[in-house]
Coordinates of C-alpha atoms and ligand atoms in Angstrom, one line a residue:
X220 CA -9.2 46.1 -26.8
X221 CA -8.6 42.6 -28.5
X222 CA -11.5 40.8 -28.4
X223 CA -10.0 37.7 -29.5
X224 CA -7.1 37.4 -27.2
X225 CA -9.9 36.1 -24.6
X226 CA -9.7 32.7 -26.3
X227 CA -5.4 32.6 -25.7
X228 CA -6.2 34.1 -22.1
X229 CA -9.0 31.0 -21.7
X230 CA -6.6 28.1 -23.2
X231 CA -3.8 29.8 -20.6
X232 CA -5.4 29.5 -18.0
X233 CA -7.0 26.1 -18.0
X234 CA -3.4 24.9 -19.0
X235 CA -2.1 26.8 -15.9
X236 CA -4.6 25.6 -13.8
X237 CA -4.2 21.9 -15.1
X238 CA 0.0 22.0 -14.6
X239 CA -0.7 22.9 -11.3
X240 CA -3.1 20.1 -10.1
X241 CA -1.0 17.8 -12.0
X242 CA 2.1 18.7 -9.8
X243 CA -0.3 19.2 -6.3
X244 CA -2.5 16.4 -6.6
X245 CA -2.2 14.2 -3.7
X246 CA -0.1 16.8 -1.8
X247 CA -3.0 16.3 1.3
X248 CA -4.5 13.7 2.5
X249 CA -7.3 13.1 0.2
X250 CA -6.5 16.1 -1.8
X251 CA -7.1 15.6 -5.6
X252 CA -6.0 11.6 -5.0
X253 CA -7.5 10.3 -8.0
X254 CA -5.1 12.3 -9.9
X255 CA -1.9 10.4 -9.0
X256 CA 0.6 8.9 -11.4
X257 CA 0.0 5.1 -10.3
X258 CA -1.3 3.0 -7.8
X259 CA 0.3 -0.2 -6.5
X260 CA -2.6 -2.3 -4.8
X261 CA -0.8 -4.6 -1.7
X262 CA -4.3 -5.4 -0.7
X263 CA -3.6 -8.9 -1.4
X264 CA 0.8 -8.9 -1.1
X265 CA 2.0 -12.2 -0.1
X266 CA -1.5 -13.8 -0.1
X267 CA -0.1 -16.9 -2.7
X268 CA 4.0 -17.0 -1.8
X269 CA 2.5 -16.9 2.5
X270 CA 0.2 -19.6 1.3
X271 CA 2.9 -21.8 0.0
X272 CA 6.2 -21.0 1.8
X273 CA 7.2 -22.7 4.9
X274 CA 8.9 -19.9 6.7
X275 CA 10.7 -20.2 9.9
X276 CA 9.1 -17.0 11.9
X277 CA 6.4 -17.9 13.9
X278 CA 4.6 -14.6 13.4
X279 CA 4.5 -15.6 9.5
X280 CA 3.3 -18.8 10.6
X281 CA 0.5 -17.8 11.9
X282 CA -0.5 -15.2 9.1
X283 CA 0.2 -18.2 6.7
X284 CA -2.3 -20.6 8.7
X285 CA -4.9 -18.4 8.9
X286 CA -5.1 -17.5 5.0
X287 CA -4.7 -21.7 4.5
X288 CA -7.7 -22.3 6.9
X289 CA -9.2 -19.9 4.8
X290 CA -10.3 -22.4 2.3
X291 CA -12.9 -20.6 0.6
X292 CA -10.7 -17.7 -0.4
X293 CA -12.2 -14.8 1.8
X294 CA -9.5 -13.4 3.2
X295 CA -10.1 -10.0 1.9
X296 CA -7.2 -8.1 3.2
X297 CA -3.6 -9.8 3.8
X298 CA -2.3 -6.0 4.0
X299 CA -4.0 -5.3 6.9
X300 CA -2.5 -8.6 8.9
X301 CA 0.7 -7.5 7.7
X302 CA 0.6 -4.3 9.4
X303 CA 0.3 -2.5 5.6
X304 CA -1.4 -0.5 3.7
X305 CA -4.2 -1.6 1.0
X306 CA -2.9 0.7 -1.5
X307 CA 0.3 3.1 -2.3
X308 CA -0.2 5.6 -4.8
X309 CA 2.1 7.9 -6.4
X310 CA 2.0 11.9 -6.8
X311 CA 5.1 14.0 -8.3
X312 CA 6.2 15.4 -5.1
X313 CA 4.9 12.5 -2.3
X314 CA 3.2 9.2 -2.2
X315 CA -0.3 8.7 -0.8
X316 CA -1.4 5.3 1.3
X317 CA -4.4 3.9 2.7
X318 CA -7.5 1.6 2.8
X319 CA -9.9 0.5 0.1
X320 CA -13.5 0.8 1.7
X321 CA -15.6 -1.2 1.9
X322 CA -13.1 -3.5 1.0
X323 CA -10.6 -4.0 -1.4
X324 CA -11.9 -6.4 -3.6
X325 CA -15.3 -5.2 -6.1
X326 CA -18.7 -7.3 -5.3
X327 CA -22.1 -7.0 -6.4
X328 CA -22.8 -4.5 -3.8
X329 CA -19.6 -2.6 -2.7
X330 CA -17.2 -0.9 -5.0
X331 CA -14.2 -0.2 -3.4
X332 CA -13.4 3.6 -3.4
X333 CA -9.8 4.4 -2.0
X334 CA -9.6 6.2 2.0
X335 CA -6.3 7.8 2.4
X336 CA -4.7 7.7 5.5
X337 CA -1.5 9.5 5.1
X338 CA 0.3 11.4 2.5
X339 CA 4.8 11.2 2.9
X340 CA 6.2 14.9 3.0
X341 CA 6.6 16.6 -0.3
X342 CA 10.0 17.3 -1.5
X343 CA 11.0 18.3 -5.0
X344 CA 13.2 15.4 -5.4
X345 CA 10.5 12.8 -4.2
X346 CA 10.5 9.5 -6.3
X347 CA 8.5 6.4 -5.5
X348 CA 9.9 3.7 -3.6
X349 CA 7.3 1.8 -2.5
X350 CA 9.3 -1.0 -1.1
X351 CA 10.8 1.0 1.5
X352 CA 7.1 2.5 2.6
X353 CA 6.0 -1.3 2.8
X354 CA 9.4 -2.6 4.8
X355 CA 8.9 0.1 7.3
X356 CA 5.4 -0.9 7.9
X357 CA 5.9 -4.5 8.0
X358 CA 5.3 -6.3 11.7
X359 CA 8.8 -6.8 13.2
X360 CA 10.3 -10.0 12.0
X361 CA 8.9 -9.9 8.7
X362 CA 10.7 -8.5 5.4
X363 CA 9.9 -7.7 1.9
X364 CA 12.4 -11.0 1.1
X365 CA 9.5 -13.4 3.0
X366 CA 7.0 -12.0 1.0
X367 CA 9.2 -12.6 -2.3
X368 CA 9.1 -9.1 -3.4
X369 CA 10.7 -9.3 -7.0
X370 CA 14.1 -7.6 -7.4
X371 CA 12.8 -7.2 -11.5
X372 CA 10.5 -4.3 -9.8
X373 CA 12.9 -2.6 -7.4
X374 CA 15.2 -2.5 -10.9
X375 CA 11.9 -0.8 -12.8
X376 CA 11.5 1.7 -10.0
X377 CA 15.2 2.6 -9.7
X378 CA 15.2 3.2 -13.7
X379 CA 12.4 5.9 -13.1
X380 CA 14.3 7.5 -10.5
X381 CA 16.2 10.3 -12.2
X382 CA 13.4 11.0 -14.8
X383 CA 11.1 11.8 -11.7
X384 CA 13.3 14.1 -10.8
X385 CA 13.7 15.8 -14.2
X386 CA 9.7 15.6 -14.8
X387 CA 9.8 18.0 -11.5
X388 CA 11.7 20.4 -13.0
X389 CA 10.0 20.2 -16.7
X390 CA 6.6 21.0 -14.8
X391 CA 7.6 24.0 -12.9
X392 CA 9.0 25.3 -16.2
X393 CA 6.2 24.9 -18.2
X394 CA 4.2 26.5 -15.3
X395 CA 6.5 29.4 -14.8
X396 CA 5.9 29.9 -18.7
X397 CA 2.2 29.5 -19.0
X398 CA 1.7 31.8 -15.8
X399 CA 3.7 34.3 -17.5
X400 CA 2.1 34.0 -20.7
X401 CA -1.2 34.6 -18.6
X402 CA -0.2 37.9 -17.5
X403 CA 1.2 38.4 -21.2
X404 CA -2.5 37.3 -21.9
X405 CA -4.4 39.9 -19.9
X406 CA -2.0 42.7 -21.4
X407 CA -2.5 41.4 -24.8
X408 CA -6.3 41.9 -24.7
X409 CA -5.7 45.3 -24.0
X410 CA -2.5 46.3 -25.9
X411 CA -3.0 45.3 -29.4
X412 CA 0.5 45.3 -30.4
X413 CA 2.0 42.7 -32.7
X414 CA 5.2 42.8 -29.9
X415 CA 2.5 41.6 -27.0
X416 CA 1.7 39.1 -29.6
X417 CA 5.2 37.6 -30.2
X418 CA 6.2 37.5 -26.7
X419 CA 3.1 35.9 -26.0
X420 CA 3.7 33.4 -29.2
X421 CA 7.0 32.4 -27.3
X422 CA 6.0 32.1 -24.0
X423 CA 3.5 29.7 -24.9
X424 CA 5.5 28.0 -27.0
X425 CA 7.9 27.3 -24.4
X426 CA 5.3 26.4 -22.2
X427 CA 4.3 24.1 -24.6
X428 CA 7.9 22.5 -24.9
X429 CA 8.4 22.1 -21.3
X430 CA 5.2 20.3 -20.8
X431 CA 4.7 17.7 -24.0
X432 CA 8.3 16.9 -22.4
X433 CA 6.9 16.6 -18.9
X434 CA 4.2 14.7 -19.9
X435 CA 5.9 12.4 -22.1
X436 CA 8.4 11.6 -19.0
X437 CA 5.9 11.4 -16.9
X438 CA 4.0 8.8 -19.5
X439 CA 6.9 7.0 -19.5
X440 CA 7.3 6.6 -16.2
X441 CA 3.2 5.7 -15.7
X442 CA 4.0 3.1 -18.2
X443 CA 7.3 1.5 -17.4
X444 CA 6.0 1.1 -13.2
X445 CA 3.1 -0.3 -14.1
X446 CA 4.1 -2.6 -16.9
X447 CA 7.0 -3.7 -14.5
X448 CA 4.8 -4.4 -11.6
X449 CA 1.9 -6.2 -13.3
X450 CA 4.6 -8.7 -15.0
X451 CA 6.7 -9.2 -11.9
X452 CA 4.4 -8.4 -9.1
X453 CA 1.5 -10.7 -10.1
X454 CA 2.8 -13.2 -8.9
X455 CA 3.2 -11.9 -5.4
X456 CA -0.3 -10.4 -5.2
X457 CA 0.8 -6.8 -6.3
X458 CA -1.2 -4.8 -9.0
X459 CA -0.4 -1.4 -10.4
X460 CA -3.1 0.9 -11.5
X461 CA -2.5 3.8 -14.3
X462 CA -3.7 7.1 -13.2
X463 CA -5.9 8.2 -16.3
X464 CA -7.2 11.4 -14.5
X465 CA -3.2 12.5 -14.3
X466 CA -2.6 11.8 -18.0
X467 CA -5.4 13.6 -19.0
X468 CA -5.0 16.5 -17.3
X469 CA -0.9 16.6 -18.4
X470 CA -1.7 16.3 -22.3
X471 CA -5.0 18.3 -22.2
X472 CA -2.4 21.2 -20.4
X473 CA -0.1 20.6 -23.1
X474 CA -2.2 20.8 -25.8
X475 CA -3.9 23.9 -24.4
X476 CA -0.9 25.5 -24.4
X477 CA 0.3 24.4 -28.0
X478 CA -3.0 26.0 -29.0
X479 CA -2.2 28.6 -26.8
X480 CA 0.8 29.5 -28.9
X481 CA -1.2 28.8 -32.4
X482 CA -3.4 31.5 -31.3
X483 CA -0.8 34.3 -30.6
X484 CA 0.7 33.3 -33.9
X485 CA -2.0 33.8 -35.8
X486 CA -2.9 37.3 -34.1
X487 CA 1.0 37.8 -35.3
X488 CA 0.0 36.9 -38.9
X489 CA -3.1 39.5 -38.5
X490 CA -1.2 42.0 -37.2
X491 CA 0.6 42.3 -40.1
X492 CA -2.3 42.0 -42.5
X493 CA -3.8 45.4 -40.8
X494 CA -0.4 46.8 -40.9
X495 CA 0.1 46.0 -44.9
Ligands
LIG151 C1 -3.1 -22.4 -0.8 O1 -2.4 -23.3 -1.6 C2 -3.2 -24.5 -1.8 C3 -2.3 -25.4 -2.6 O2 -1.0 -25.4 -2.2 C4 -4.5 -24.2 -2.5 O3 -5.2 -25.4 -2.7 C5 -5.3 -23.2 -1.7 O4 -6.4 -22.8 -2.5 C6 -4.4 -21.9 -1.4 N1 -5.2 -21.1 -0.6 C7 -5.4 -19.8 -0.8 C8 -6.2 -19.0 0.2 O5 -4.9 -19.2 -1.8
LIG152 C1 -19.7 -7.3 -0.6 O1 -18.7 -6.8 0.3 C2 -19.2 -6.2 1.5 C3 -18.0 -5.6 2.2 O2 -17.0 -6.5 2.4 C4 -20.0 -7.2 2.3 O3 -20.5 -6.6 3.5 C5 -21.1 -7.7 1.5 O4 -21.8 -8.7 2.2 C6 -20.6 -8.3 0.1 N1 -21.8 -8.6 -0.7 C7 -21.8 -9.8 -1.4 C8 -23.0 -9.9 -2.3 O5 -21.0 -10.6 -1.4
LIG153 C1 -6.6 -5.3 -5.5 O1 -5.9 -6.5 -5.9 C2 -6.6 -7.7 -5.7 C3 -5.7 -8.8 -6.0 O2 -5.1 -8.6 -7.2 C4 -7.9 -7.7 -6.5 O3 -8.6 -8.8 -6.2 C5 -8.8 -6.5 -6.1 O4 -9.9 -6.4 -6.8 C6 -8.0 -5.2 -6.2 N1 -8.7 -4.1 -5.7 C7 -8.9 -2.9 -6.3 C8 -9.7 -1.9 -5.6 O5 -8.5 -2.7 -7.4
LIG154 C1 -11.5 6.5 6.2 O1 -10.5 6.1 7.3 C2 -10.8 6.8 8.5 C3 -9.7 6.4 9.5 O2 -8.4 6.6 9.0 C4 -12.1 6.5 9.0 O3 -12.4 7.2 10.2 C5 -13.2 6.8 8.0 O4 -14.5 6.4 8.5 C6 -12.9 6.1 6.7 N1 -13.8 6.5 5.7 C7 -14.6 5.7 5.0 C8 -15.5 6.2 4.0 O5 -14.6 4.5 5.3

């Protein structure tokens, strides 16, 4: 028995375990939603171009009076007289929407704290496109062009669109790898060959690989949607959010299991030493 494989089969398996919420996160309603990629808060969309446009629908019309009367600024939540959602957060394989309660802007008293309503289907080729989600939900009569919705963040989300797809496919790798280099794990503590070792060494390494590129695509992607949205979308009342729990958990996984492979190199190194 190898005592100190238990420390490669610990760092393993917390990767594992991370990989997988990163990818699952958000997959039900509620379910692990603070780990998403990004949030795009709409609780406010439209509340300065409605104030100032002079549109030709009458239902706009009215949803433009009603935030002018509103001289004191209180109207907390255009979304929800637009028939939208306060908040539209992104996972890897859906997107999450809902309501900030108790409402979505921060006072002395309430903090708002997201209530998910409804989680899209997963699919493995899911990217976000939050536009669309919004235009469906939109009363009848009103579009995403009323409300100014800049074409410099449908062109940021577009650019992300193949790299979600390939950060899908990086993270089941580097799961795949890192479950079997968990099993390899569990034999090593028992076999104390220097081939259980190098396997292991490889596994993890690829593991490794497949992940630092996962989360560096997925970084990337984190960054550029939010970066795009807060330049363009400020204007509009849009705010992006970067999820912090997600990139945590994708480069703690990927460090683990660079560690992970340092470990079963060294036991290589050992091996030998006994050996000579
Ligand atoms: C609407 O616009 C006017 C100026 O055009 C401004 O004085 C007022 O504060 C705005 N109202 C809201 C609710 O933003
Ligand atoms: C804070 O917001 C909550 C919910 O909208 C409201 O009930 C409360 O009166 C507000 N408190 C203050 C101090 O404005
Ligand atoms: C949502 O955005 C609005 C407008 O930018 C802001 O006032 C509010 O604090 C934000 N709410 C949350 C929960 O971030
Ligand atoms: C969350 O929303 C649901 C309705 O979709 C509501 O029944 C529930 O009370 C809300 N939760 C909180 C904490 O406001």
């Amino acid at each position: 028995m190898r005592i100190t494989a238990v420390v490669p089969l610990l760092f393993s398996l917390i990767a594992f375990i991370l990989s997988l919420l990163c990818v699952f996160a958000g997959s039900k309603r509620g379910y692990l939603e603070n780990g998403d990629l990004l949030t795009l808060n709409t609780s406010m969309l439209g509340r300065l171009t409605l104030n100032t446009s002079s549109s030709h629908s009458s239902l706009l019309n009215s949803i433009e009076s009603s935030i002018k009367g509103d001289i004191n600024g209180l109207v907390a939540d255009v979304a929800k007289k637009l028939n939208i959602h306060d908040f539209y957060s992104a996972h890897i394989l859906d997107y999450c929407e809902g309501f900030y309660t108790p409402s979505a802007v921060a006072n002395l008293t309430a903090h708002p704290s997201k209530n998910v309503t409804k989680c899209s289907n997963q699919t493995a080729t899911f990217h976000f496109d939050p536009a669309k989600a919004i235009q469906d939900e939109l009363k009848p009569g009103i579009n995403l062009t009323d409300l100014k919705w800049p074409s410099k963040v449908q062109d940021g989300l577009t650019a992300v669109k193949l790299a979600s797809n390939v950060m899908f496919v990086l993270y089941c790798i580097g799961i795949a790898a890192i479950g079997v280099a968990l099993i390899g794990a569990l034999i090593g503590v028992f076999a104390a060959g220097r081939f259980a070792a190098m396997i292991n060494t490889m596994l993890s390494f690829l593991a490794f690989f497949a992940l630092m590129l996962a989360s560096a695509i997925s970084t990337g992607v984190i960054v550029k949607v939010t970066d795009v949205v807060n330049k363009h979308g400020n204007d509009i009342g849009l705010a992006a959010y970067q999820g912090k729990t997600f990139l945590g958990m994708t480069w703690a996984a990927t460090i683990l299991a660079l560690l992970t492979s340092f470990v079963w190199f060294a036991e290589i190194i050992i091996g030998r030493r006994r050996q000579a």
